[in-house]
XYZ file of C-alpha atoms in Angstrom:
521
model
C -20.257 -185.288 -84.828
C -18.592 -182.392 -83.019
C -21.936 -181.410 -81.490
C -22.614 -184.954 -80.209
C -19.063 -185.158 -78.825
C -19.546 -181.844 -77.014
C -22.877 -183.073 -75.610
C -21.216 -186.244 -74.307
C -18.372 -184.238 -72.766
C -20.856 -181.987 -70.957
C -22.870 -184.982 -69.793
C -19.763 -186.599 -68.316
C -18.592 -183.504 -66.439
C -21.736 -181.539 -65.570
C -22.282 -181.135 -61.781
C -26.027 -181.509 -62.362
C -25.545 -185.142 -63.418
C -23.498 -186.061 -60.329
C -26.429 -187.691 -58.538
C -27.187 -189.817 -61.594
C -23.579 -191.011 -61.752
C -23.657 -191.922 -58.075
C -26.987 -193.667 -58.590
C -25.661 -195.736 -61.504
C -22.622 -196.824 -59.506
C -24.857 -197.892 -56.617
C -27.027 -199.805 -59.101
C -23.928 -201.630 -60.397
C -22.904 -202.599 -56.850
C -26.450 -203.751 -56.100
C -26.319 -206.012 -59.152
C -23.026 -207.443 -57.895
C -24.622 -208.145 -54.516
C -27.625 -209.908 -56.038
C -25.657 -211.977 -58.562
C -23.107 -213.184 -55.998
C -25.918 -213.871 -53.544
C -27.716 -216.040 -56.099
C -24.880 -218.599 -56.371
C -23.386 -218.357 -52.867
C -26.460 -219.593 -51.008
C -25.564 -222.415 -48.661
C -21.902 -221.436 -48.384
C -20.505 -220.618 -44.950
C -20.034 -216.864 -44.585
C -22.056 -216.248 -47.771
C -22.951 -212.755 -46.554
C -19.277 -211.953 -46.079
C -18.525 -213.083 -49.639
C -21.361 -210.929 -50.978
C -20.060 -207.939 -49.008
C -16.509 -208.583 -50.250
C -17.778 -208.748 -53.846
C -19.464 -205.364 -53.446
C -16.274 -203.911 -51.915
C -14.236 -205.391 -54.806
C -16.641 -203.771 -57.280
C -16.339 -200.485 -55.374
C -12.545 -200.729 -55.542
C -12.684 -201.414 -59.294
C -14.926 -198.357 -59.798
C -12.410 -196.172 -57.982
C -9.463 -197.604 -59.945
C -11.328 -196.737 -63.144
C -12.134 -193.258 -61.843
C -8.599 -192.403 -60.716
C -5.875 -194.470 -62.341
C -7.097 -194.662 -65.932
C -6.849 -190.881 -66.350
C -3.079 -191.247 -66.665
C -3.456 -193.322 -69.844
C -5.817 -191.046 -71.765
C -5.367 -187.656 -70.051
C -2.496 -186.441 -72.280
C -4.363 -187.518 -75.447
C -7.404 -185.516 -74.309
C -5.374 -182.478 -73.252
C -3.587 -182.390 -76.609
C -6.823 -182.590 -78.606
C -6.068 -185.981 -80.152
C -9.226 -187.339 -78.506
C -12.336 -185.682 -77.163
C -13.198 -186.443 -73.541
C -16.144 -188.613 -74.528
C -14.156 -190.574 -77.110
C -11.298 -191.095 -74.634
C -13.664 -192.425 -71.973
C -15.264 -194.893 -74.394
C -11.908 -196.033 -75.811
C -10.338 -196.519 -72.385
C -13.399 -198.304 -70.994
C -13.339 -200.844 -73.832
C -9.592 -201.478 -73.690
C -9.409 -201.546 -69.886
C -12.133 -204.180 -69.745
C -10.554 -206.107 -72.631
C -7.163 -206.090 -70.912
C -8.679 -207.370 -67.682
C -10.724 -210.140 -69.334
C -8.253 -211.239 -72.028
C -4.916 -210.864 -70.277
C -5.831 -210.587 -66.594
C -4.596 -214.124 -65.906
C -6.021 -217.171 -64.173
C -4.098 -216.786 -60.914
C -3.306 -213.617 -59.001
C -1.004 -212.833 -56.092
C -3.160 -211.747 -53.171
C -0.448 -210.182 -50.996
C 0.924 -207.262 -52.991
C 4.720 -207.365 -53.185
C 5.165 -209.651 -50.165
C 4.716 -206.728 -47.776
C 3.368 -208.957 -44.974
C 3.724 -212.609 -43.955
C 0.125 -213.840 -43.504
C 1.238 -217.300 -42.329
C 2.127 -215.757 -38.966
C -1.538 -215.022 -38.216
C -2.727 -216.968 -35.158
C -6.416 -216.896 -36.119
C -7.001 -218.227 -39.681
C -10.276 -216.280 -39.848
C -8.289 -213.075 -39.501
C -7.009 -213.444 -43.064
C -10.465 -212.925 -44.572
C -11.102 -209.943 -42.309
C -7.657 -208.547 -43.187
C -8.206 -208.731 -46.943
C -11.722 -207.297 -46.678
C -10.492 -204.354 -44.604
C -7.542 -203.742 -46.978
C -9.809 -203.746 -50.016
C -12.321 -201.345 -48.493
C -9.621 -198.995 -47.172
C -7.892 -198.834 -50.557
C -11.202 -198.083 -52.264
C -12.151 -195.369 -49.759
C -8.798 -193.634 -50.148
C -9.051 -193.733 -53.943
C -12.569 -192.323 -53.722
C -11.328 -189.446 -51.565
C -8.347 -188.764 -53.852
C -10.583 -188.721 -56.935
C -12.958 -186.298 -55.223
C -9.961 -184.026 -54.458
C -8.760 -184.304 -58.083
C -5.459 -185.950 -57.087
C -4.187 -188.835 -59.248
C -2.663 -191.411 -56.855
C -1.286 -194.925 -57.198
C -3.935 -197.630 -56.859
C -1.180 -200.151 -56.151
C 0.077 -198.047 -53.242
C -3.483 -197.687 -51.985
C -3.964 -201.454 -51.711
C -0.393 -201.869 -50.381
C -1.225 -199.450 -47.571
C -4.471 -201.291 -46.895
C -2.773 -204.691 -46.657
C -0.006 -203.240 -44.471
C -2.358 -201.507 -42.035
C -4.778 -204.416 -41.707
C -1.853 -206.860 -41.463
C -0.277 -204.931 -38.588
C -3.654 -204.735 -36.873
C -4.054 -208.501 -37.244
C -0.524 -209.726 -36.512
C 1.511 -206.885 -35.024
C 4.445 -204.892 -36.400
C 6.588 -207.981 -36.987
C 4.241 -209.209 -39.738
C 5.434 -206.485 -42.143
C 8.469 -206.678 -44.424
C 9.932 -203.215 -43.915
C 12.609 -203.686 -46.568
C 9.869 -204.053 -49.188
C 8.108 -200.998 -47.778
C 11.370 -199.060 -48.103
C 11.483 -199.886 -51.819
C 7.890 -198.729 -52.202
C 8.734 -195.438 -50.472
C 11.707 -195.042 -52.829
C 9.341 -195.310 -55.798
C 7.726 -192.028 -54.743
C 10.899 -190.358 -56.007
C 12.111 -192.859 -58.633
C 8.870 -193.030 -60.648
C 8.152 -189.333 -61.290
C 11.825 -188.427 -61.754
C 12.374 -191.153 -64.357
C 9.116 -190.368 -66.157
C 9.719 -186.630 -66.108
C 13.342 -186.863 -67.233
C 12.552 -189.136 -70.186
C 9.542 -187.074 -71.301
C 11.583 -183.852 -71.145
C 14.471 -185.509 -73.007
C 12.240 -186.633 -75.881
C 10.492 -183.264 -76.089
C 13.841 -181.461 -76.244
C 15.010 -183.878 -78.968
C 11.861 -183.189 -81.022
C 12.321 -179.445 -80.656
C 15.980 -179.576 -81.711
C 15.480 -181.971 -84.639
C 12.127 -180.721 -85.948
C 10.422 -177.739 -84.305
C 13.442 -175.416 -84.187
C 14.395 -176.056 -87.819
C 13.526 -173.513 -90.488
C 12.004 -176.132 -92.800
C 9.785 -178.054 -90.385
C 8.211 -180.179 -93.129
C 11.547 -181.509 -94.359
C 12.705 -182.192 -90.786
C 9.447 -183.961 -90.000
C 9.854 -186.239 -93.036
C 13.282 -187.250 -91.741
C 12.759 -187.584 -87.986
C 9.049 -188.237 -87.242
C 9.063 -191.804 -88.683
C 12.012 -192.618 -86.398
C 10.272 -191.121 -83.362
C 7.066 -193.061 -83.982
C 9.093 -196.243 -84.650
C 10.778 -195.839 -81.244
C 7.325 -195.491 -79.714
C 6.139 -198.608 -81.576
C 9.101 -200.591 -80.207
C 8.449 -199.347 -76.673
C 4.755 -200.156 -76.753
C 5.119 -203.540 -78.423
C 7.756 -204.515 -75.857
C 5.694 -203.025 -73.018
C 2.617 -204.934 -74.147
C 4.536 -208.224 -74.295
C 6.118 -207.955 -70.841
C 3.190 -206.294 -69.068
C -0.001 -206.651 -71.083
C -0.031 -210.270 -72.244
C 2.490 -211.863 -69.864
C -0.231 -214.088 -68.394
C -1.206 -215.419 -71.823
C 2.208 -215.714 -73.485
C 5.393 -216.084 -71.437
C 8.244 -214.097 -73.008
C 11.503 -212.793 -71.600
C 12.902 -209.322 -72.200
C 15.003 -210.376 -75.211
C 12.039 -212.013 -76.965
C 9.804 -209.036 -76.178
C 12.450 -206.643 -77.551
C 12.782 -208.633 -80.792
C 9.012 -208.572 -81.288
C 9.124 -204.841 -80.576
C 11.845 -204.329 -83.203
C 9.791 -206.165 -85.832
C 6.759 -203.999 -85.067
C 8.934 -200.870 -85.059
C 10.348 -201.736 -88.496
C 6.891 -202.104 -89.991
C 5.703 -198.879 -88.367
C 8.771 -196.975 -89.597
C 8.108 -197.780 -93.263
C 4.383 -197.082 -92.906
C 5.022 -193.717 -91.211
C 7.663 -192.725 -93.755
C 5.137 -193.285 -96.540
C 2.340 -191.446 -94.708
C 4.514 -188.472 -93.744
C 5.848 -188.264 -97.287
C 2.309 -188.076 -98.673
C 1.189 -185.517 -96.108
C 4.285 -183.332 -96.502
C 3.065 -181.808 -99.770
C -0.038 -180.392 -98.064
C 1.278 -179.979 -94.509
C 1.635 -176.506 -93.022
C 5.260 -175.542 -92.331
C 4.620 -174.902 -88.624
C 4.556 -176.609 -85.246
C 0.805 -177.104 -85.676
C 1.404 -178.942 -88.941
C 3.939 -181.258 -87.297
C 1.536 -181.803 -84.393
C -1.037 -183.413 -86.679
C 1.411 -186.241 -87.435
C 1.164 -187.463 -83.828
C -2.634 -187.754 -83.647
C -2.991 -191.452 -84.510
C 0.130 -192.551 -82.590
C -1.392 -190.896 -79.511
C -4.730 -192.666 -79.979
C -2.994 -196.034 -80.311
C -0.855 -195.213 -77.264
C -3.942 -194.450 -75.163
C -5.561 -197.729 -76.251
C -2.468 -199.852 -75.572
C -1.756 -198.212 -72.215
C -5.366 -198.850 -71.205
C -5.172 -202.507 -72.282
C -1.928 -203.088 -70.357
C -3.314 -201.243 -67.324
C -6.481 -203.341 -67.317
C -4.406 -206.530 -67.529
C -2.174 -205.508 -64.624
C -4.058 -203.278 -62.215
C -7.336 -205.168 -62.202
C -5.492 -207.397 -59.687
C -5.647 -204.516 -57.186
C -9.419 -204.955 -57.099
C -9.850 -208.679 -57.643
C -6.714 -210.055 -55.918
C -8.059 -209.629 -52.397
C -11.556 -210.617 -53.589
C -10.210 -213.828 -55.165
C -8.369 -214.586 -51.918
C -11.508 -214.065 -49.845
C -13.490 -216.278 -52.241
C -10.883 -219.084 -52.062
C -10.623 -218.850 -48.277
C -14.390 -219.007 -47.799
C -14.760 -221.873 -50.291
C -12.056 -223.803 -48.390
C -13.568 -223.039 -44.994
C -11.035 -220.339 -44.000
C -7.261 -220.048 -43.976
C -4.485 -218.073 -45.597
C -4.366 -217.761 -49.418
C -1.233 -216.199 -50.933
C -2.253 -216.883 -54.550
C -5.756 -217.509 -55.793
C -7.509 -218.775 -58.888
C -9.809 -216.190 -60.415
C -13.364 -217.339 -61.166
C -15.049 -215.693 -64.145
C -17.483 -213.797 -61.923
C -14.601 -212.213 -59.970
C -12.901 -211.122 -63.213
C -16.173 -209.664 -64.495
C -16.620 -207.651 -61.303
C -13.150 -206.163 -61.806
C -13.430 -205.555 -65.549
C -16.918 -204.036 -65.476
C -16.092 -202.015 -62.371
C -13.099 -200.436 -64.130
C -15.263 -199.451 -67.090
C -18.113 -198.138 -64.910
C -15.774 -196.071 -62.727
C -14.001 -194.574 -65.719
C -17.193 -193.609 -67.530
C -18.952 -192.183 -64.470
C -16.159 -190.496 -62.518
C -12.984 -190.597 -64.664
C -13.465 -187.281 -66.546
C -12.510 -185.206 -63.485
C -9.019 -186.728 -63.282
C -8.678 -186.854 -67.081
C -9.116 -183.073 -67.182
C -6.600 -182.598 -64.352
C -3.922 -184.699 -66.034
C -4.682 -183.501 -69.549
C -5.066 -179.765 -69.192
C -4.858 -178.365 -65.653
C -1.202 -179.092 -64.787
C 0.392 -177.701 -67.956
C -0.723 -176.975 -71.513
C -0.292 -180.017 -73.746
C -0.150 -180.324 -77.502
C 0.209 -183.581 -79.445
C 4.013 -183.422 -79.458
C 4.195 -183.078 -75.679
C 1.540 -185.747 -75.111
C 3.476 -188.080 -77.423
C 6.595 -187.616 -75.256
C 4.624 -188.370 -72.061
C 3.145 -191.575 -73.491
C 6.524 -192.722 -74.793
C 8.259 -191.994 -71.479
C 5.605 -194.000 -69.592
C 6.248 -197.140 -71.650
C 10.044 -196.783 -71.635
C 10.197 -196.114 -67.892
C 8.178 -199.236 -67.083
C 10.462 -201.309 -69.349
C 13.619 -199.825 -67.810
C 12.370 -200.200 -64.245
C 11.300 -203.807 -64.852
C 14.810 -204.723 -65.986
C 16.516 -202.869 -63.125
C 14.133 -204.258 -60.522
C 13.052 -200.760 -59.476
C 9.659 -200.362 -57.792
C 7.759 -197.814 -59.881
C 4.158 -196.660 -60.151
C 2.578 -196.133 -63.576
C 0.543 -193.276 -62.090
C 3.632 -191.525 -60.762
C 5.468 -192.062 -64.076
C 2.692 -190.493 -66.151
C 2.251 -187.506 -63.840
C 6.034 -187.089 -63.688
C 6.025 -186.976 -67.493
C 3.415 -184.212 -67.511
C 5.435 -182.127 -65.060
C 8.650 -182.935 -66.964
C 7.436 -181.433 -70.229
C 5.924 -178.506 -68.348
C 9.170 -177.648 -66.568
C 11.129 -178.013 -69.809
C 8.804 -175.518 -71.506
C 9.248 -173.231 -68.530
C 13.031 -173.463 -68.728
C 13.092 -172.819 -72.472
C 10.797 -169.829 -72.204
C 12.837 -168.384 -69.348
C 16.009 -168.971 -71.364
C 14.559 -167.088 -74.340
C 13.527 -164.243 -72.052
C 17.106 -164.030 -70.748
C 18.427 -163.742 -74.290
C 15.958 -160.944 -74.936
C 17.073 -159.072 -71.835
C 20.676 -159.179 -73.050
C 19.584 -157.732 -76.389
C 17.717 -154.906 -74.618
C 20.798 -153.867 -72.659
C 22.808 -153.420 -75.897
C 20.495 -150.787 -77.391
C 20.014 -147.099 -76.832
C 16.860 -146.171 -74.822
C 15.766 -143.714 -77.510
C 14.836 -146.639 -79.773
C 12.410 -148.153 -77.299
C 9.216 -146.333 -78.351
C 9.134 -147.778 -81.862
C 9.448 -151.319 -80.508
C 6.146 -151.518 -78.656
C 4.565 -153.742 -81.362
C 7.403 -156.193 -80.835
C 6.557 -156.420 -77.119
C 2.942 -157.216 -77.956
C 4.052 -159.995 -80.282
C 6.405 -161.369 -77.641
C 3.711 -161.507 -74.993
C 1.450 -163.571 -77.250
C 4.211 -165.809 -78.639
C 4.574 -169.530 -78.079
C 7.960 -170.947 -77.089
C 8.766 -171.690 -80.739
C 7.645 -168.246 -81.947
C 9.749 -166.514 -79.285
C 12.929 -167.884 -80.795
C 12.030 -166.431 -84.217
C 11.192 -163.073 -82.647
C 14.532 -162.997 -80.847
C 16.375 -163.651 -84.091
C 14.421 -160.821 -85.748
C 15.229 -158.525 -82.823
C 18.943 -159.171 -83.168
C 18.889 -158.857 -86.961
C 16.854 -155.621 -87.008
C 18.442 -154.128 -83.892
C 15.126 -154.108 -82.029
C 14.558 -154.338 -78.271
C 11.686 -154.556 -75.775
C 11.231 -151.543 -73.416
C 10.818 -153.339 -70.090
C 12.145 -152.320 -66.678
C 13.939 -154.872 -64.533
C 10.910 -155.324 -62.270
C 8.630 -155.721 -65.293
C 10.915 -158.363 -66.772
C 10.848 -160.318 -63.515
C 7.074 -160.036 -63.351
C 6.757 -161.281 -66.932
C 8.971 -164.304 -66.197
C 6.850 -165.177 -63.142
C 3.674 -164.983 -65.217
C 5.084 -167.368 -67.827
C 6.329 -169.760 -65.181
C 2.973 -169.908 -63.416
C 1.096 -170.413 -66.670
C 3.230 -173.385 -67.744
C 3.252 -175.507 -64.577
C 0.568 -175.057 -61.951
C 2.427 -175.160 -58.618
C -0.793 -175.729 -56.683
C -1.353 -179.022 -58.510
C 2.243 -180.080 -57.901
C 1.921 -179.575 -54.139
C -1.484 -181.268 -53.955
C -0.436 -184.312 -55.982
C 2.894 -184.739 -54.147
C 1.129 -184.553 -50.784
C -1.442 -187.139 -51.900
C 1.329 -189.496 -53.057
C 3.183 -189.261 -49.754
C 0.161 -189.912 -47.548
C -1.431 -192.637 -49.708
C 0.195 -195.599 -47.946
C -0.173 -194.315 -44.361
C -3.712 -193.022 -44.969
C -4.995 -196.297 -46.418
C -3.064 -198.227 -43.732
C -4.718 -196.323 -40.881
C -8.161 -196.769 -42.429
C -7.533 -200.489 -42.976
C -6.441 -201.012 -39.363
C -9.574 -199.281 -38.094
C -11.781 -201.313 -40.449
C -10.081 -204.579 -39.431
C -10.794 -203.984 -35.742
C -14.372 -203.014 -36.600
C -14.927 -206.101 -38.739
C -13.355 -208.428 -36.178
C -15.580 -206.963 -33.493
C -18.647 -207.641 -35.638
C -17.668 -211.183 -36.616
C -16.385 -212.561 -33.305
């Protein structure tokens, strides 16, 4: 099983298979073209509808390649799921979320950022939506190629804004709404990072820093997983199945509490059974979070498919309705089955063919993740969406998840630096003549995890040991630890990609609108 999993992982990431992945995606888009062409014969602008369907499929592929990594990346980085298993799980649940809970009607103008009724030429609406869809897809494709996880919602927002301005001038845009979207660049990652760091610190204080980890795990882990069960059940009700079953926040919370109660008693029984054989270490506690992480990845993927498939099929549904009606503005559109299938299958295809690159970035290249840290990231993502929904804050699920990854990384960095400071104080209290016999201690310290460092510091104080490091060496050591825990290069690259997403897709959409109008008039 391990060998087959490794083979699948290599197949998904090997540069030598890149041309096959590109070829399969082109084959999928060709199938979309042929299928839509088969039933659109005789319609006015049938070729435009076929082209829009292909662009919608292309957008869905890029959403699958870029956005889905945030849902399964932490589970992969922590070792709860192999890359191949994560891709298959997310593909199934993304498609299921889109088909089961994607809804019958979708808003075609994201967030009310433009007023399409002010367009003088009704044909311009179809050109606008086509240009916005293609621009959003192209930007996502570029971001995925660069290894930068960006918001698919912001990509399509930028596309609609740029094409809208090109079609109707600056007055067509609602700049107050755009201000809220810009605010989410800060709100989303800060909220996600703060909550993830808070939960990780709570787990360390209540479980990982205790002498008897097994006993602490029996007491606190069922509560932690129950909180996660409440968050995900509530999240799923207000975000994942809102188009099937209408529930308010109170009803969703009550359902979440019922689920959390059941999960608490189940986890208490399971942890109690495992405690007798569980290793009294952080690694032993980590194993308790494996299945919660797998369920979290599945539920996040389902909710994402239900919500973000609209970024691909919303404009496509609008174009379809407008063409069927002979042109005109469509602010909300019914979704035919074929449109939903294009979105659902495109998400799955994009994830399986191109998603592994971003999954690896989120899961392992920003900071080192174990199951405890990944659990905190998944929990913070669900809680932040719930909190933001109630406060009316504009947040991006992508930014929340990435903020969570950086949050746990910076917390680890702070804790390690704090331990190093304690060690330096101990060094200054000892006579230099004792330094030679403490070289083994320095070796142990260099190889220690955050948790092990605390134990070593206690031993140093108890046995009057110290580490023979000069001031410059201590500073160098702290810099090495800091760089290992949070990769600054990824932080800069991702932040830059977030900031330019809306303007970049807007500029591309404006250019594409003028090009398309020139071809059609």
